[in-house]
Coordinates of C-alpha atoms in Angstrom, one line a residue:
M256 CA -6.3 -0.2 73.5
T257 CA -4.8 1.6 70.7
I258 CA -5.5 -0.1 67.6
W259 CA -2.3 0.4 65.0
V260 CA -3.1 -1.0 61.8
V261 CA 0.2 -0.8 59.1
N262 CA 0.6 -1.7 55.6
T263 CA 4.0 0.6 55.0
G264 CA 6.9 -1.7 56.2
R265 CA 8.9 -2.7 58.9
I266 CA 8.9 -0.3 61.8
N267 CA 12.2 0.9 63.3
G268 CA 12.6 1.2 66.9
A269 CA 13.7 5.3 66.1
K270 CA 10.2 5.4 65.0
I271 CA 8.4 3.0 68.4
A272 CA 10.2 6.0 70.6
E273 CA 9.5 8.8 68.6
R274 CA 5.4 8.3 68.2
V275 CA 5.7 6.9 72.0
M276 CA 7.0 10.4 73.3
Q277 CA 5.0 12.2 71.2
R278 CA 1.9 11.2 72.1
K279 CA 3.5 11.4 75.5
S280 CA 3.6 15.0 75.0
E281 CA 0.6 15.3 73.8
M282 CA -1.5 13.6 77.3
R283 CA 1.0 15.8 79.6
Q284 CA 0.2 19.2 77.5
S285 CA -3.8 18.1 77.8
D286 CA -3.8 18.2 81.2
L287 CA -1.9 20.6 82.6
F288 CA -4.3 22.5 84.2
I289 CA -4.7 20.4 86.5
D290 CA -3.6 20.9 89.9
E291 CA -1.2 16.9 90.9
T292 CA -2.5 17.9 94.2
R293 CA -5.8 19.0 93.9
L294 CA -6.7 15.3 91.8
F295 CA -10.2 15.2 93.8
E296 CA -12.2 17.7 93.4
A297 CA -10.9 17.3 89.3
L298 CA -12.7 14.3 90.2
C299 CA -16.0 15.6 91.6
T300 CA -16.9 18.0 89.3
V301 CA -20.1 16.6 86.4
E302 CA -17.7 17.4 83.4
R303 CA -14.8 14.9 84.4
L304 CA -17.5 12.1 84.9
H305 CA -19.8 12.6 81.8
M306 CA -16.5 12.0 79.6
G307 CA -15.8 8.7 82.2
F308 CA -19.3 8.3 81.0
N309 CA -18.5 8.0 77.7
Q310 CA -16.1 6.3 78.1
V311 CA -18.2 3.3 79.7
K312 CA -20.5 3.9 77.2
K313 CA -18.1 3.5 74.3
N314 CA -16.3 -0.1 75.6
K315 CA -20.4 -1.1 76.7
G316 CA -20.2 -3.6 79.0
S317 CA -23.4 -5.5 81.5
S318 CA -24.6 -4.5 83.5
G319 CA -23.0 -4.6 87.8
V320 CA -25.2 -6.0 90.9
D321 CA -27.4 -3.7 91.3
G322 CA -28.4 -4.7 86.9
I323 CA -28.9 -1.0 85.7
S324 CA -27.4 -1.1 82.4
I325 CA -25.6 1.7 80.6
E326 CA -28.5 2.1 78.8
D327 CA -30.7 3.1 81.8
F328 CA -28.1 4.8 83.6
E329 CA -27.7 7.1 80.1
A330 CA -31.9 7.2 80.8
G331 CA -31.2 9.7 83.5
L332 CA -27.4 11.0 83.2
K333 CA -28.2 14.5 84.5
E334 CA -29.4 13.2 88.0
E335 CA -26.9 10.1 88.5
L336 CA -24.1 11.9 87.3
S337 CA -25.0 14.4 90.3
Q338 CA -26.0 12.0 92.5
L339 CA -22.6 10.8 91.5
Q340 CA -21.1 14.3 92.4
A341 CA -23.0 14.5 95.1
E342 CA -21.7 11.5 97.6
L343 CA -17.8 11.9 95.9
E344 CA -17.5 15.1 97.9
S345 CA -19.4 14.5 101.2
W346 CA -17.9 11.5 101.9
T347 CA -21.1 9.1 101.2
Y348 CA -20.2 7.1 97.6
Q349 CA -19.3 3.3 98.4
P350 CA -18.9 1.3 95.4
S351 CA -21.1 -1.9 95.1
P352 CA -19.3 -5.4 95.4
V353 CA -18.2 -6.7 91.4
R354 CA -20.6 -9.0 89.9
R355 CA -18.8 -12.3 89.6
V356 CA -18.5 -13.9 85.7
E357 CA -16.5 -16.8 84.7
I358 CA -15.0 -17.1 80.9
P359 CA -13.6 -20.1 79.6
K360 CA -10.1 -19.9 78.9
P361 CA -8.5 -20.8 75.5
G362 CA -8.7 -24.3 74.9
G363 CA -11.3 -25.4 77.8
K364 CA -9.1 -24.9 80.0
G365 CA -10.4 -24.3 82.7
T366 CA -12.5 -20.7 83.5
R367 CA -11.2 -16.6 84.0
L368 CA -12.8 -14.7 87.2
L369 CA -13.9 -11.0 85.8
G370 CA -15.0 -9.0 87.7
V371 CA -18.2 -6.2 86.5
P372 CA -18.8 -3.0 88.6
T373 CA -21.4 -0.8 88.6
V374 CA -22.4 1.3 85.1
R375 CA -21.8 4.4 88.3
D376 CA -18.7 2.6 90.1
R377 CA -17.1 2.1 86.1
V378 CA -18.3 5.9 85.8
V379 CA -15.8 6.5 88.5
H380 CA -13.6 3.8 87.7
A381 CA -12.4 5.4 83.8
T382 CA -12.6 9.5 85.5
L383 CA -9.7 8.1 87.3
K384 CA -7.8 6.3 85.6
A385 CA -8.5 9.7 83.2
L386 CA -7.0 11.5 85.8
L387 CA -4.1 9.0 86.5
E388 CA -2.8 8.2 83.0
P389 CA -1.2 11.3 82.0
I390 CA 1.0 11.6 85.6
F391 CA 2.0 7.6 84.6
E392 CA 3.0 8.3 81.4
G393 CA 5.5 10.4 82.2
V394 CA 6.8 7.7 84.4
F395 CA 6.1 3.9 82.7
S396 CA 9.1 2.8 81.1
D397 CA 9.4 2.3 77.3
H398 CA 9.2 -1.6 77.7
S399 CA 6.0 -1.8 78.3
Y400 CA 3.0 -2.0 75.8
G401 CA -0.1 -2.5 77.3
F402 CA -2.7 -0.8 78.1
R403 CA -1.4 2.3 77.3
P404 CA -2.2 5.1 75.0
G405 CA -0.4 4.2 71.3
R406 CA 0.8 1.6 72.2
S407 CA -0.1 -1.9 71.4
Q408 CA 0.2 -5.9 70.9
R409 CA 1.4 -4.3 67.4
L410 CA 4.2 -3.1 68.5
A411 CA 5.3 -4.5 71.1
V412 CA 5.2 -8.0 69.2
E413 CA 7.6 -5.4 66.7
A414 CA 10.0 -4.1 69.8
A415 CA 10.4 -7.7 70.8
R416 CA 11.4 -8.8 66.8
E417 CA 14.2 -6.1 66.4
I418 CA 15.5 -7.4 70.5
A419 CA 15.2 -10.7 68.7
S420 CA 17.2 -9.5 65.2
R421 CA 20.5 -8.5 67.2
G422 CA 21.3 -11.7 68.5
K423 CA 19.8 -11.9 71.7
R424 CA 17.8 -15.6 70.2
Y425 CA 16.9 -16.8 74.2
V426 CA 13.5 -16.4 76.0
V427 CA 12.8 -16.3 79.6
D428 CA 9.0 -16.0 79.5
I429 CA 7.3 -16.0 82.6
D430 CA 3.9 -16.6 83.6
L431 CA 2.9 -15.0 86.4
S432 CA 0.2 -16.8 88.4
K433 CA -3.0 -15.3 88.6
F434 CA -1.8 -12.3 88.7
F435 CA -4.8 -10.0 88.2
D436 CA -6.4 -11.6 91.6
R437 CA -3.0 -11.5 94.1
I438 CA -2.1 -7.9 93.6
H439 CA -1.1 -6.8 97.4
H440 CA -3.5 -3.6 98.2
D441 CA -0.9 -1.9 100.3
R442 CA 2.8 -2.2 98.7
L443 CA -0.4 -0.6 95.6
I444 CA -1.6 2.2 96.8
A445 CA 2.2 3.0 98.3
R446 CA 3.6 3.0 95.0
L447 CA 1.4 4.9 93.5
S448 CA 1.8 7.5 95.9
Q449 CA 4.6 8.1 94.7
H450 CA 3.6 9.9 92.2
V451 CA 0.3 11.1 93.3
A452 CA 0.0 14.1 96.0
D453 CA -3.5 14.2 96.4
K454 CA -4.4 11.4 99.5
R455 CA -8.1 11.8 98.3
I456 CA -7.0 9.9 95.6
L457 CA -5.9 7.3 97.0
R458 CA -8.5 6.7 99.9
I459 CA -11.1 6.6 97.0
I460 CA -8.8 3.1 95.0
G461 CA -8.5 1.7 98.3
T462 CA -12.3 1.9 99.0
L463 CA -12.5 0.5 94.7
L464 CA -9.9 -2.3 95.5
R465 CA -12.0 -3.2 98.9
S466 CA -16.0 -2.6 97.4
G467 CA -16.0 -7.1 97.5
V468 CA -17.1 -9.2 95.0
M469 CA -20.7 -10.5 94.7
A470 CA -21.1 -14.3 93.2
N471 CA -24.1 -16.2 93.7
G472 CA -25.6 -14.6 96.1
V473 CA -22.3 -14.3 98.4
L474 CA -20.9 -11.1 99.2
T475 CA -16.5 -12.4 99.8
P476 CA -14.8 -9.1 100.8
S477 CA -11.4 -8.2 98.5
K478 CA -8.5 -7.9 100.6
E479 CA -6.1 -8.7 97.7
G480 CA -6.4 -8.4 94.0
A481 CA -7.9 -5.6 91.6
V482 CA -10.9 -6.4 89.1
Q483 CA -10.0 -8.4 85.4
G484 CA -13.0 -5.8 84.6
S485 CA -12.6 -3.1 85.4
P486 CA -12.0 0.5 83.1
L487 CA -8.9 1.0 86.5
S488 CA -7.5 -2.6 87.0
P489 CA -4.9 -2.0 83.7
L490 CA -3.8 1.3 84.9
L491 CA -3.1 -0.4 88.2
S492 CA -1.5 -3.7 87.3
N493 CA 1.3 -1.1 85.2
V494 CA 1.9 0.5 88.4
V495 CA 2.7 -2.7 90.0
L496 CA 4.8 -4.0 87.2
D497 CA 6.3 -1.2 86.5
E498 CA 8.6 -2.5 89.7
L499 CA 10.0 -4.6 88.1
D500 CA 10.6 -2.9 84.4
K501 CA 12.5 -0.9 86.8
E502 CA 14.4 -4.1 88.0
L503 CA 15.5 -5.2 84.4
E504 CA 16.5 -2.3 83.2
R505 CA 18.6 -1.1 86.7
R506 CA 20.1 -5.2 85.2
D507 CA 20.2 -3.6 81.9
L508 CA 18.1 -6.6 80.7
E509 CA 16.3 -5.9 77.1
F510 CA 12.2 -6.9 77.5
C511 CA 9.3 -6.3 76.3
R512 CA 5.9 -6.3 78.4
F513 CA 2.7 -6.3 77.8
A514 CA 0.4 -6.5 80.9
D515 CA 1.4 -9.8 82.8
D516 CA 2.9 -11.6 79.6
C517 CA 6.4 -10.5 80.1
N518 CA 9.3 -12.3 77.9
I519 CA 13.0 -11.3 78.5
F520 CA 15.7 -12.2 76.0
V521 CA 19.2 -13.1 76.3
K522 CA 22.1 -14.3 74.0
T523 CA 23.2 -17.3 75.6
P524 CA 20.6 -20.6 77.8
K525 CA 22.9 -19.8 80.6
A526 CA 22.0 -16.0 81.0
A527 CA 18.6 -16.8 80.6
E528 CA 18.9 -19.8 83.0
R529 CA 20.3 -17.4 85.6
V530 CA 18.4 -14.8 84.4
M531 CA 14.9 -16.7 85.5
K532 CA 16.1 -17.2 88.7
Q533 CA 16.9 -14.6 89.6
V534 CA 13.7 -12.4 88.0
S535 CA 11.6 -15.6 90.2
K536 CA 12.9 -14.8 93.1
F537 CA 12.7 -11.0 92.9
I538 CA 8.4 -11.4 91.8
E539 CA 7.8 -13.7 94.9
T540 CA 9.7 -11.5 97.3
R541 CA 8.8 -8.3 96.3
L542 CA 6.0 -8.1 94.3
K543 CA 4.1 -10.8 96.2
L544 CA 3.2 -12.2 93.0
I545 CA 3.5 -16.2 92.3
V546 CA 5.4 -17.4 89.4
N547 CA 3.5 -19.9 87.6
Q548 CA 6.2 -22.5 86.9
E549 CA 4.8 -24.7 84.5
K550 CA 3.2 -22.4 81.7
S551 CA 7.3 -20.1 82.2
Q552 CA 9.5 -21.3 80.6
V553 CA 13.2 -20.3 78.9
A554 CA 13.8 -21.4 75.4
R555 CA 14.8 -20.2 72.2
S556 CA 12.8 -17.0 70.7
D557 CA 10.8 -19.9 67.9
R558 CA 9.5 -22.1 70.3
V559 CA 7.7 -19.4 72.5
K560 CA 4.7 -17.6 71.8
F561 CA 4.1 -14.6 72.7
L562 CA 0.7 -12.4 72.4
G563 CA -0.4 -14.8 69.7
M564 CA 3.1 -14.8 67.7
T565 CA 6.1 -15.9 67.2
I566 CA 9.4 -14.5 66.6
V567 CA 11.5 -16.3 63.7
G568 CA 14.4 -15.5 62.4
D569 CA 14.2 -11.5 60.7
G570 CA 10.2 -12.2 61.6
V571 CA 7.3 -12.7 62.9
A572 CA 4.6 -15.9 62.6
I573 CA 1.4 -16.7 64.0
S574 CA 2.6 -19.3 66.5
H575 CA 0.9 -23.0 66.2
K576 CA -1.0 -23.0 69.4
A577 CA -3.2 -19.9 67.8
L578 CA -2.8 -21.2 64.6
Q579 CA -4.8 -24.4 65.9
N580 CA -7.1 -22.5 68.4
A581 CA -8.4 -20.4 65.0
M582 CA -8.5 -24.4 63.5
A583 CA -10.6 -25.2 66.0
K584 CA -13.0 -22.2 66.4
V585 CA -13.5 -23.0 62.7
K586 CA -15.1 -26.2 63.4
E587 CA -17.4 -24.7 65.6
L588 CA -18.7 -22.2 63.8
T589 CA -19.3 -25.0 60.7
P590 CA -21.1 -27.7 63.1
R591 CA -22.1 -31.1 61.2
G592 CA -25.7 -31.6 61.3
T593 CA -27.1 -28.1 61.3
H594 CA -30.0 -26.5 59.6
Q595 CA -28.5 -23.0 58.9
T596 CA -28.2 -22.2 55.1
L597 CA -24.2 -22.1 54.0
E598 CA -24.5 -18.3 53.7
Q599 CA -26.2 -17.8 56.9
S600 CA -23.2 -20.2 58.1
I601 CA -20.2 -17.8 55.8
K602 CA -21.4 -14.6 57.6
E603 CA -20.8 -15.7 60.6
I604 CA -17.3 -17.0 59.1
N605 CA -16.8 -13.6 58.3
S606 CA -17.6 -11.8 61.1
W607 CA -15.3 -13.3 63.4
Y608 CA -11.9 -13.9 60.6
V609 CA -11.9 -10.1 59.6
G610 CA -11.2 -9.6 63.2
W611 CA -9.1 -12.3 64.0
A612 CA -6.9 -11.6 60.6
G613 CA -7.3 -7.8 61.5
Y614 CA -5.2 -8.9 64.5
F615 CA -2.8 -11.5 63.6
N616 CA -2.2 -9.9 59.8
M617 CA 1.6 -9.2 62.1
T618 CA 2.4 -12.4 60.4
Y619 CA 5.4 -11.7 58.4
Y620 CA 3.7 -15.5 56.1
P621 CA 0.5 -14.5 54.6
A622 CA 0.3 -18.5 54.1
Q623 CA -1.1 -18.3 56.9
L624 CA -3.6 -16.5 56.7
K625 CA -4.4 -18.7 53.5
K626 CA -4.5 -22.5 55.6
I627 CA -7.4 -20.8 57.5
E628 CA -9.6 -19.4 54.6
A629 CA -8.9 -22.8 53.3
H630 CA -9.6 -24.5 55.8
I631 CA -12.8 -22.3 56.1
R632 CA -14.1 -24.0 52.7
R633 CA -13.0 -27.8 53.2
R634 CA -15.5 -27.7 56.2
L635 CA -18.3 -25.2 54.0
R636 CA -17.4 -28.7 50.9
S637 CA -18.2 -31.0 53.6
R638 CA -21.1 -29.7 54.8
L639 CA -22.4 -30.1 50.9
I640 CA -21.7 -33.6 50.5
D641 CA -22.8 -34.3 53.6
Q642 CA -26.3 -33.1 52.6
Q643 CA -26.7 -34.7 49.7
K644 CA -27.7 -37.8 52.1
S645 CA -26.7 -40.1 49.1
K646 CA -23.9 -41.0 46.1
R647 CA -26.4 -40.7 43.6
N648 CA -27.2 -37.2 44.8
L649 CA -24.1 -36.0 45.1
Y650 CA -22.3 -37.2 42.0
R651 CA -25.1 -35.7 40.2
K652 CA -25.1 -32.9 42.4
L653 CA -21.2 -32.4 40.8
V654 CA -22.1 -33.1 37.5
K655 CA -24.8 -30.1 37.6
R656 CA -22.3 -28.1 38.4
G657 CA -19.6 -29.3 35.9
V658 CA -18.1 -31.7 36.9
P659 CA -17.0 -34.5 33.3
R660 CA -19.6 -37.2 34.9
K661 CA -16.5 -39.9 34.6
Q662 CA -15.2 -37.1 36.9
A663 CA -17.6 -36.8 39.5
A664 CA -18.8 -41.1 39.7
K665 CA -14.2 -41.7 40.5
A666 CA -15.0 -39.0 43.2
V667 CA -18.4 -40.5 44.7
Y668 CA -18.1 -43.7 44.2
T669 CA -15.0 -44.3 46.6
N670 CA -15.5 -46.2 49.9
N671 CA -14.1 -42.6 51.3
K672 CA -15.8 -41.1 53.6
R673 CA -16.7 -36.6 53.1
W674 CA -14.3 -35.5 54.8
K675 CA -11.6 -36.9 52.6
L676 CA -14.3 -36.4 49.9
S677 CA -13.9 -32.3 50.4
N678 CA -10.6 -32.6 49.4
A679 CA -11.5 -34.4 46.3
F680 CA -10.3 -32.5 42.9
A681 CA -14.2 -32.9 41.6
V682 CA -15.2 -31.4 44.9
N683 CA -12.8 -28.4 44.5
R684 CA -13.9 -28.0 40.6
A685 CA -17.5 -28.2 41.6
Y686 CA -17.3 -25.7 44.9
P687 CA -14.0 -23.6 43.5
V688 CA -12.3 -20.1 45.8
G689 CA -13.8 -17.9 43.1
W690 CA -17.1 -19.6 44.1
F691 CA -16.8 -18.9 47.8
I692 CA -15.8 -15.6 47.8
G693 CA -17.6 -13.8 44.0
E694 CA -21.2 -15.5 45.0
M695 CA -20.9 -16.7 48.7
G696 CA -19.0 -13.7 50.0
Q697 CA -16.3 -15.5 51.5
E698 CA -14.2 -12.9 53.1
I699 CA -10.2 -13.1 52.1
R700 CA -7.6 -11.1 53.4
S701 CA -4.0 -13.6 52.3
N702 CA -4.4 -11.6 49.8
S703 CA -4.1 -7.6 51.7
E704 CA -0.5 -7.3 50.1
M705 CA 1.4 -6.2 52.8
A706 CA 4.5 -4.1 53.2
H707 CA 6.1 -6.5 55.5
W708 CA 4.8 -9.9 54.7
F709 CA 6.9 -12.3 52.6
E710 CA 5.8 -14.3 49.4
V711 CA 2.2 -16.2 50.1
H712 CA 4.2 -19.3 48.9
R713 CA 6.4 -18.8 51.7
W714 CA 5.2 -21.4 54.1
I715 CA 7.3 -21.8 58.5
S716 CA 6.3 -25.0 60.2
L717 CA 6.4 -24.3 64.1
T718 CA 5.6 -27.0 66.7

């Protein structure tokens, strides 16, 4: 996925469209030499498979059911790719079952099932993706932003903001239940066949889809679904949902879709309810997917989260849930009773926060980043208080760090517990913002002064 970093102001719709069309043109030109009726021959070349491996290596990842890591595969790369080429050409290639992996969902709400193909299978997946992507880039909707070259969450959120700013403030927020697990194989192959002339490629994809899942030594056949974790699955998911995109375009609806996260924008609550009913029916009867009625909703844009963001007026803010998750992450990184040094803790926090803020700086409210940074410091001050063990030790520590004796005593000799003390004036004076940033190396991102930001003192309250 392309990461788009911008500090040059708001991006308007014309610029987004121009950038996307330029990217499509570049992709088509780079693959003009491939005869689309002979994609299989292109797949069965060591050069293409080597390119596929380079992409697998770049994406990293663990080993599959065979236990062979990317490093192990690379150690015998020439032989491995030659063997893979021979198996593909002779139609003796058989993909291994994917290794089932469960990862916890944010907030502790269950687990998400992922599949890890073997490295050699991932090479085939990645090579197929590189061959098919230029074909479908000319087909996919301009309203689709997920897992596509030259597109990103940032572009999707900005496009959604532009639609809402034109007066379409009500959102039909559709959530698909276990989307990747319920992709209908026959419908997917039929959809692929409309644009892929080489039937041998379709046969290979069908084989990959039916490779099965291995969990706790038990093999389960794959009768439906696509592996969430495969290099090819994001492209296949877009092929499936392109049918939804075309239906929404046929109905002249304005929408933004990122993978299976789709928001449709309309002007009135009545129109939103009607669209929810009609589109849900289309998804379940035509696409053979299931709409999660509990998570799907009709609401104003300022009460809907899209890719972790919420559209508020003519701006964009980090959603309430995303902020709460960030607070929980800070708490996780600053546990009580740890033997970790403050320097080590700040290093771990910085590692997380720089990446988190790099994504969420698409907010128009830098005060939201400032809030997280302040919460980090308060959690660390609370730990520093706890480390003193007694009020006398804390009093001496504050005085040693330049706090007047009377002020230190007034803060310490109370019934306040450590969390309330961590926000006391005396403690803030002993461990000021400048100390955390200058001496301890806390990373700050709320001072980046990005062109699309409002003033740092401007706050937004979300529910």
